[in-house]
CSV table of C-alpha atoms in Angstrom, one decimal:
chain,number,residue,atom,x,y,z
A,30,UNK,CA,-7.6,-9.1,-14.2
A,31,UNK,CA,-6.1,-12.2,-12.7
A,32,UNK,CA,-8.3,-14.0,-10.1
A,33,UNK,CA,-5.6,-14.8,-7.5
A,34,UNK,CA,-7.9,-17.9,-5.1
A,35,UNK,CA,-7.5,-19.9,-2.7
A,36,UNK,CA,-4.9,-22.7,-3.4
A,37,UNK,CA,-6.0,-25.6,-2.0
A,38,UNK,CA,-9.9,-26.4,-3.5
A,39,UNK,CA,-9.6,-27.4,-6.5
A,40,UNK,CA,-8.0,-30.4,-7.0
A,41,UNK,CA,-7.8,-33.0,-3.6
A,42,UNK,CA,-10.8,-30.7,-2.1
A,43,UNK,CA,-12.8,-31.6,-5.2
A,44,UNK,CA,-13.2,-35.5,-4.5
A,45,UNK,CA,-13.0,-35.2,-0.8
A,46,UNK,CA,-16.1,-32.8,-0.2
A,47,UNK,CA,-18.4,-34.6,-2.1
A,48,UNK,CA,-17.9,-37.4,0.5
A,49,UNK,CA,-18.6,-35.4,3.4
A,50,UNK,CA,-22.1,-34.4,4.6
A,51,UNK,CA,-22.8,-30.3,6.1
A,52,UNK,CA,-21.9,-32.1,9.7
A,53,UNK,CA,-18.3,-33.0,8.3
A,54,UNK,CA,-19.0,-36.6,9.2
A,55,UNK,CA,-18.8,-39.3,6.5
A,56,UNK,CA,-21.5,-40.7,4.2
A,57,UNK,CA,-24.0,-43.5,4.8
A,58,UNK,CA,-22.3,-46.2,3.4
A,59,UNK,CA,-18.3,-44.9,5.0
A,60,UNK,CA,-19.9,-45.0,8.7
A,61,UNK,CA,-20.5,-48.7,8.8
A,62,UNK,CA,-18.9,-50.2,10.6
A,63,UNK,CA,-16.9,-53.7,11.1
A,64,UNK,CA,-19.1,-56.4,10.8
A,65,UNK,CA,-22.2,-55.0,9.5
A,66,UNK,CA,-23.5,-57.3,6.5
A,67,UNK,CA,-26.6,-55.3,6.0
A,68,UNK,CA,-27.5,-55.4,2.3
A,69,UNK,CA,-27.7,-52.4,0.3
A,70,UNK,CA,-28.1,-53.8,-3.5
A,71,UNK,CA,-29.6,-56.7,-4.5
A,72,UNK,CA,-29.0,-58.3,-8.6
A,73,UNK,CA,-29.6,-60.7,-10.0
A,74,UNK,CA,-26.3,-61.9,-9.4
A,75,UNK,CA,-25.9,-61.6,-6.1
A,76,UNK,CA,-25.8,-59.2,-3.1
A,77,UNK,CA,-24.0,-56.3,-2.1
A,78,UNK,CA,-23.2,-55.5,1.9
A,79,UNK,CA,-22.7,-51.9,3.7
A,80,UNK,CA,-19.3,-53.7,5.1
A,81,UNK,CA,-18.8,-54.6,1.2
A,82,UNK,CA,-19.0,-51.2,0.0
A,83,UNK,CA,-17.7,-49.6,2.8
A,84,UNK,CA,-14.2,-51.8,2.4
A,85,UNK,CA,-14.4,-51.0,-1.3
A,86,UNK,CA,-14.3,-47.2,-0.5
A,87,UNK,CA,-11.8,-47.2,2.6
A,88,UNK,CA,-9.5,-48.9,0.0
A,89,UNK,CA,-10.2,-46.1,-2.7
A,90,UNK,CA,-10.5,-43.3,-1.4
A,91,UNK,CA,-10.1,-44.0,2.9
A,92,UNK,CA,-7.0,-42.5,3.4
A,93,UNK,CA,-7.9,-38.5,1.8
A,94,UNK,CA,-11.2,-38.9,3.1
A,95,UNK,CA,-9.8,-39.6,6.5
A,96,UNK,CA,-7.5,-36.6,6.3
A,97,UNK,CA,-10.0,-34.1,5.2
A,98,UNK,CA,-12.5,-35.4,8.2
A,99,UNK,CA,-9.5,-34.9,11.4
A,100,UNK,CA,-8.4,-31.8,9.3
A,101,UNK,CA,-11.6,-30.3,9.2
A,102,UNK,CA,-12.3,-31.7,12.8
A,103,UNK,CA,-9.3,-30.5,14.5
A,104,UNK,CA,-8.6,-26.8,12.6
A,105,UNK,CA,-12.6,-26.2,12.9
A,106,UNK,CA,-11.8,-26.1,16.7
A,107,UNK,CA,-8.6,-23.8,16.8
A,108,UNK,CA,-9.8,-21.1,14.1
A,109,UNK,CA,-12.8,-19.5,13.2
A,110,UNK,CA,-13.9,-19.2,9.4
A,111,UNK,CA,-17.0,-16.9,9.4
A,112,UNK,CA,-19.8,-17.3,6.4
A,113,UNK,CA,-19.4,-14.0,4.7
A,114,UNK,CA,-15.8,-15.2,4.5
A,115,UNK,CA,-16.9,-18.5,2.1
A,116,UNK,CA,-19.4,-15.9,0.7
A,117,UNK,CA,-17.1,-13.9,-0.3
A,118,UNK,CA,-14.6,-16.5,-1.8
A,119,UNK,CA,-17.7,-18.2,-3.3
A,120,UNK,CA,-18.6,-14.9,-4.9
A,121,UNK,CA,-15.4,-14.3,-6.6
A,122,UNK,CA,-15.7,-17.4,-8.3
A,123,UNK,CA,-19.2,-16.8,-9.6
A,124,UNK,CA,-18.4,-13.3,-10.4
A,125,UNK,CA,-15.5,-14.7,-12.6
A,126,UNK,CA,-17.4,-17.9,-14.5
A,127,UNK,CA,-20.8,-16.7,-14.5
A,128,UNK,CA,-23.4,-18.6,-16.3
A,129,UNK,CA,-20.8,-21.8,-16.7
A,130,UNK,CA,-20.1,-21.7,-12.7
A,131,UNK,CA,-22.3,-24.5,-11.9
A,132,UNK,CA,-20.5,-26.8,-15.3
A,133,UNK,CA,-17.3,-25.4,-13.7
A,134,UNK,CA,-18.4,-26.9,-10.7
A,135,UNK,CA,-19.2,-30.0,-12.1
A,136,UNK,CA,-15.9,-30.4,-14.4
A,137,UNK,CA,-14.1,-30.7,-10.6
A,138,UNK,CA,-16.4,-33.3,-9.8
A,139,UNK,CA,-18.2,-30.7,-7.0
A,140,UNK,CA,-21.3,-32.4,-6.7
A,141,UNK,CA,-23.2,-29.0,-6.1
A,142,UNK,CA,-21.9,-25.6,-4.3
A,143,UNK,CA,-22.6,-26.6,-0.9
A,144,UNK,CA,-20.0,-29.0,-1.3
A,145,UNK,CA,-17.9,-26.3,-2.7
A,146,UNK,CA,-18.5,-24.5,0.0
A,147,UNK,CA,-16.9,-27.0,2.7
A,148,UNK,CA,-14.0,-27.2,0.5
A,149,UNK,CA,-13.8,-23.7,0.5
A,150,UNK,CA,-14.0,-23.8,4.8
A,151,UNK,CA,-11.6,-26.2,4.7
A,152,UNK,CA,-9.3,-24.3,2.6
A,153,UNK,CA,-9.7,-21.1,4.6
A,154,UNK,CA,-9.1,-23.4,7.6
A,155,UNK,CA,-6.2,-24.5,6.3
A,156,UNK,CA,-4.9,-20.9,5.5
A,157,UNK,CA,-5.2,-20.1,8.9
A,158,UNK,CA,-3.2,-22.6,10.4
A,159,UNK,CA,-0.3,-22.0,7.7
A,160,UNK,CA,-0.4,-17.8,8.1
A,161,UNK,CA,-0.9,-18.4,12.3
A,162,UNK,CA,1.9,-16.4,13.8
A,163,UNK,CA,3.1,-14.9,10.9
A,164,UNK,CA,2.9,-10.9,10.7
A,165,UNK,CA,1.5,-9.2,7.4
A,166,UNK,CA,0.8,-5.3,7.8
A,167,UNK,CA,-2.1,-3.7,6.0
A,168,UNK,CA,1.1,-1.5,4.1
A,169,UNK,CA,2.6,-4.7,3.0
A,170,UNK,CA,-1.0,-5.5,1.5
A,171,UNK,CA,-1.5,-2.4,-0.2
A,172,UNK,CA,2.0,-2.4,-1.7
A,173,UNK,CA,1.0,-5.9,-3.0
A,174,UNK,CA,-2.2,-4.9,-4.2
A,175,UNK,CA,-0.6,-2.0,-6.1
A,176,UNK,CA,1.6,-4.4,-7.5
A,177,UNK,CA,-0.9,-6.7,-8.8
A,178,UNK,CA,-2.9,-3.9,-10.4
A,179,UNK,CA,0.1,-2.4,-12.5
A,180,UNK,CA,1.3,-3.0,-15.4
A,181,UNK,CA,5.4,-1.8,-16.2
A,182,UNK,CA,7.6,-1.3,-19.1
A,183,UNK,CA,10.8,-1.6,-18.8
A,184,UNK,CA,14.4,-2.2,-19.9
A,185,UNK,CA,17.2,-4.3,-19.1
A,186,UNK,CA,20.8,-5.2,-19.5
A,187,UNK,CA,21.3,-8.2,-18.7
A,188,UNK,CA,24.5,-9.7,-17.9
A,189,UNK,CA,27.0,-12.6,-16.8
A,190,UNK,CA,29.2,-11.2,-14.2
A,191,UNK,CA,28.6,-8.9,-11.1
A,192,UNK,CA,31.2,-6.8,-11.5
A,193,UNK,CA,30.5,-5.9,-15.2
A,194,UNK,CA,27.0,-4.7,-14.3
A,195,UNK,CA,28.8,-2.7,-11.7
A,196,UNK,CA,30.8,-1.3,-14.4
A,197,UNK,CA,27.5,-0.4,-16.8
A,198,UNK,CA,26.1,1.0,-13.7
A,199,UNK,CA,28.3,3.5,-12.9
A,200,UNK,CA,28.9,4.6,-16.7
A,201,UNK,CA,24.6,5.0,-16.6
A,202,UNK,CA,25.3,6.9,-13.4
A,203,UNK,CA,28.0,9.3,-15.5
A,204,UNK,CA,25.1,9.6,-18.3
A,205,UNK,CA,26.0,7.3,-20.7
A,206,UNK,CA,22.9,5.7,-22.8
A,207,UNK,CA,21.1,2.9,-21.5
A,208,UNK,CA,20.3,1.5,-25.0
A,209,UNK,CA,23.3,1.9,-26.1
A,210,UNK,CA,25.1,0.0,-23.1
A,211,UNK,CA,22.3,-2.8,-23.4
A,212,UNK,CA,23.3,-3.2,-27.5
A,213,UNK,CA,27.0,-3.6,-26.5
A,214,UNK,CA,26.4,-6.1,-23.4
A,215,UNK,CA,23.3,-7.5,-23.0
A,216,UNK,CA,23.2,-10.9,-23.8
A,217,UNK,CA,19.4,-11.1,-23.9
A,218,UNK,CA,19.6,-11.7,-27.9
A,219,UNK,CA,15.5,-11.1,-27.8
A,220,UNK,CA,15.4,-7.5,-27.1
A,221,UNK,CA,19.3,-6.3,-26.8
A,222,UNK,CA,19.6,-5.1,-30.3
A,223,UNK,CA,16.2,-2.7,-29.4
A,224,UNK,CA,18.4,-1.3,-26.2
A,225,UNK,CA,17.0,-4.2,-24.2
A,226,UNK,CA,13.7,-3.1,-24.0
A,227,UNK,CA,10.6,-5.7,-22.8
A,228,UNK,CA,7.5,-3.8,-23.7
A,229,UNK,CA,5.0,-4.2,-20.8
A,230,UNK,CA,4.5,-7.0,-17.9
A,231,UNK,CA,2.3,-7.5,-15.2
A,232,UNK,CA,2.9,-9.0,-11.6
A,233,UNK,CA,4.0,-13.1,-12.1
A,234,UNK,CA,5.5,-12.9,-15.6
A,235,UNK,CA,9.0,-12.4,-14.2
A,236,UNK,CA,11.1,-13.8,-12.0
A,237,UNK,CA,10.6,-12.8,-8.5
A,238,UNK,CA,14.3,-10.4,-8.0
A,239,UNK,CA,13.1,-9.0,-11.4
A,240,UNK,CA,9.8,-8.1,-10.4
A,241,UNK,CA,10.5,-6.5,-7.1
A,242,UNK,CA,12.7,-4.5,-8.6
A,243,UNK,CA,11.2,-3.2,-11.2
A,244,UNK,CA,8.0,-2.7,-9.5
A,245,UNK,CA,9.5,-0.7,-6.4
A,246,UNK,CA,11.3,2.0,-9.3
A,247,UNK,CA,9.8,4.7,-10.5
A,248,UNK,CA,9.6,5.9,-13.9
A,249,UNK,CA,12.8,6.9,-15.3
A,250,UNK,CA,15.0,5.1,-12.4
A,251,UNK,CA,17.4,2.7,-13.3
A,252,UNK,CA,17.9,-0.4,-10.4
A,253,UNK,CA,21.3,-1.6,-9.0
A,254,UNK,CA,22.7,-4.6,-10.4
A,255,UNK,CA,19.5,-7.5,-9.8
A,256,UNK,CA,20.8,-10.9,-9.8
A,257,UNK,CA,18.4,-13.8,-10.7
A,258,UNK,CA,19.0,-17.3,-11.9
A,259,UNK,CA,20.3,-16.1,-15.7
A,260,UNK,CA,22.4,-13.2,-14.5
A,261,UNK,CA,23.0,-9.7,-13.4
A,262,UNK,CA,20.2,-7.3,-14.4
A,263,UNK,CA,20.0,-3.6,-14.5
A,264,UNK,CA,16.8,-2.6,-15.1
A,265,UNK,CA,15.2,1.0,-16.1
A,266,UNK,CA,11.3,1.4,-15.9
A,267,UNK,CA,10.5,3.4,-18.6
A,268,UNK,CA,6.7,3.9,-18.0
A,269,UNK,CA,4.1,2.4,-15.1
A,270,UNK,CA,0.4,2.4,-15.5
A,271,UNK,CA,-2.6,1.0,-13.7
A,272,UNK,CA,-4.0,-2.2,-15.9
A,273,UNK,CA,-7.6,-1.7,-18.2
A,274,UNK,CA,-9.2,-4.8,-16.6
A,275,UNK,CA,-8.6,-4.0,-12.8
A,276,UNK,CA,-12.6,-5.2,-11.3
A,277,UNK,CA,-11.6,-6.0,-7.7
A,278,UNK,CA,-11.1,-3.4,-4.8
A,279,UNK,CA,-8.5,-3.6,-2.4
A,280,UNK,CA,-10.9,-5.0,0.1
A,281,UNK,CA,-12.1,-7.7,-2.3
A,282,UNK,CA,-8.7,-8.9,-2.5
A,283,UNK,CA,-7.5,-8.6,0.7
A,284,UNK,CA,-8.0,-12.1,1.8
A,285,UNK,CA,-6.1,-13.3,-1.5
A,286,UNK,CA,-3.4,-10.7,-0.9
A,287,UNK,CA,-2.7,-12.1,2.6
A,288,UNK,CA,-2.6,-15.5,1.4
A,289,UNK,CA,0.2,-14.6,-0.9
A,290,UNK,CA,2.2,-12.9,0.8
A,291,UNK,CA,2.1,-15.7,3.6
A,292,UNK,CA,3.2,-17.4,0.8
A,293,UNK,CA,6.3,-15.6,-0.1
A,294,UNK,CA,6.9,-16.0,3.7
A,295,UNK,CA,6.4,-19.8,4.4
A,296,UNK,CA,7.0,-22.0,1.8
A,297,UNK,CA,5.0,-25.2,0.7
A,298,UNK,CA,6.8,-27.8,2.6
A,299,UNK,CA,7.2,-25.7,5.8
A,300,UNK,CA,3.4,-25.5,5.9
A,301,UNK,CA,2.8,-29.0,5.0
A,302,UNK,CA,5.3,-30.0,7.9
A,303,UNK,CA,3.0,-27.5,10.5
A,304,UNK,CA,0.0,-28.5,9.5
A,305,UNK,CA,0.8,-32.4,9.7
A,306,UNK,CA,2.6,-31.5,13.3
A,307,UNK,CA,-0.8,-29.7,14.3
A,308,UNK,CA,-2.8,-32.6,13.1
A,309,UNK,CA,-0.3,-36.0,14.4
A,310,UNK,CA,-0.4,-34.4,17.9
A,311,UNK,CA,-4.8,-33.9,18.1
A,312,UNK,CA,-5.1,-37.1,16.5
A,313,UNK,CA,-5.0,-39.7,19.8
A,314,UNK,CA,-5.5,-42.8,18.1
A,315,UNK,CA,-6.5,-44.4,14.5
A,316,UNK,CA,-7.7,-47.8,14.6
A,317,UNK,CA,-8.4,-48.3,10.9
A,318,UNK,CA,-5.1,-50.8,10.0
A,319,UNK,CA,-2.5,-49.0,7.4
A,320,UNK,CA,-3.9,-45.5,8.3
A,321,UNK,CA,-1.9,-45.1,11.8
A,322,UNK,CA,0.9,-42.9,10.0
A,323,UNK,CA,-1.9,-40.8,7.8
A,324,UNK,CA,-0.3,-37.5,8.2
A,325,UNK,CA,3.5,-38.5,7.5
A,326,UNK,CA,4.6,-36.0,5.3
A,327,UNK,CA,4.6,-38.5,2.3
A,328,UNK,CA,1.2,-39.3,2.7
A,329,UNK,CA,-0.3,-36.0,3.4
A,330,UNK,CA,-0.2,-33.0,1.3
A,331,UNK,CA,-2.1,-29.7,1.6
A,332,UNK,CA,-2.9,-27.2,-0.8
A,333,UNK,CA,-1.9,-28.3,-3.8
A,334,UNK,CA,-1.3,-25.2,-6.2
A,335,UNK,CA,-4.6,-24.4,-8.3
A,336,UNK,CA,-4.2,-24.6,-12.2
């Protein structure tokens, strides 16, 4: 089954956490500050200062570095991301790469799993502040769940005008043969000559009207006309079952399931605009030159979506 995990930690996360010590503050060399010529490595060649270094890395990496430190800083004070919670996430993510977890690790440039782990915390964090004030109901979780635990197979007619697949649908609704109507007007050429049927599909291989309405019928039922970007749909299930490889609980998955259906509610740019709002109004002042403006919305993006 499909891990569904958290969105944000495995791409920016990935370089930024390896930069940041347990405390969330900086490493050795990114503290110094202006001025300090202490020497750090000596060649034959020459000398190389803390300022040195530290200038080479603001100019590398300064600015996403910067933004994971106040993020971290400032949503670490307004929510509250318990252990078993990274535990948890953590697990999932061993459970599901096993013996290659730690080269896993490695291939995102993790240094080890405790820096995992903060990128983990920051992408809970992170999560918090884009579901905060938006309402999810354990039934919408569990109708999610189901969802993401069923496989369907189905049939469709698909079509170029509304008010032919109002036409089909009331012949269906006098009796008339669903293959036979989807061999006359389909104009899915993959499957109308086989009465439009799809075989079986799980949650995320169709488009999103198409899936919520196939997934809410029950076997047998044929759907009102759907419309989605290619046309007018009618769809009959023909036969739901739960999938072979289904290894997480509802409990297990509840913290992904929230997550996505927050998702289906706010979308990307909304919660980049919030979290950037929440962040531009702690931060009081930023005296490093060319990072005043950090959390613009061109310049700062959160969660990127996971591969």
């Amino acid at each position: 089954m499909k891990k569904y995990g958290l969105t944000g930690i495995l791409i920016a996360s990935a370089i930024l956490a390896s930069g940041c010590t347990d405390d969330g503050q900086s490493s050795e060399a990114a503290s110094a500050s202006e001025g300090d010529s202490e020497v750090v490595v000596e060649t034959t060649a020459g000398t190389i200062t803390k300022e040195e270094l530290y200038e080479e890395l603001l100019s590398r990496h300064g600015k996403e570095v910067l933004q994971d430190l106040i993020t971290r800083q400032v949503l670490n004070e307004k929510y509250e991301i318990k252990e078993e919670q990274i535990d948890q996430e953590v697990d999932l993510y061993k459970n599901q790469y096993g013996d290659d977890f730690e080269q896993w690790l490695g291939h995102l440039n993790f240094e080890d799993e405790e820096a995992f782990r903060e990128a983990v915390h920051l992408a809970l964090l992170q999560d918090e502040a884009k579901a905060d004030g938006i309402e999810i109901s354990e039934e919408e979780m569990e109708e999610m769940y189901h969802r993401l635990i069923t496989e369907v197979n189905a049939s469709h007619i698909l079509v170029e005008e509304e008010e032919l697949a109002l036409e089909i649908k009331e012949k269906l609704d006098g009796g008339e043969d669903f293959a036979e109507l989807a061999k006359e007007h389909s104009i899915d050429s993959s499957n109308a000559e086989e009465g439009g049927e799809l075989g079986f599909f799980t949650s995320g291989m169709m488009v999103e009207p198409f899936e919520i309405a196939a997934f809410s019928l029950e076997e047998g039922e044929i759907s009102d006309p759907v419309e989605t970007e290619f046309g007018y749909h009618i769809i009959k299930v023909l036969e739901k079952q739960e999938m072979d490889d289904v290894n997480q609980s509802f409990d297990e998955m509840k913290g992904d399931i929230r997550r996505m259906l927050v998702d289906e509610k706010v979308e990307l740019s909304a919660a980049q605009k919030k979290i950037a709002d929440m962040l531009d109004e702690a931060v009081t002042d930023i005296s490093i030159e060319g990072m005043e403006d950090i959390f613009n919305l061109e310049s700062f993006e959160t969660e990127p979506e996971e591969e």
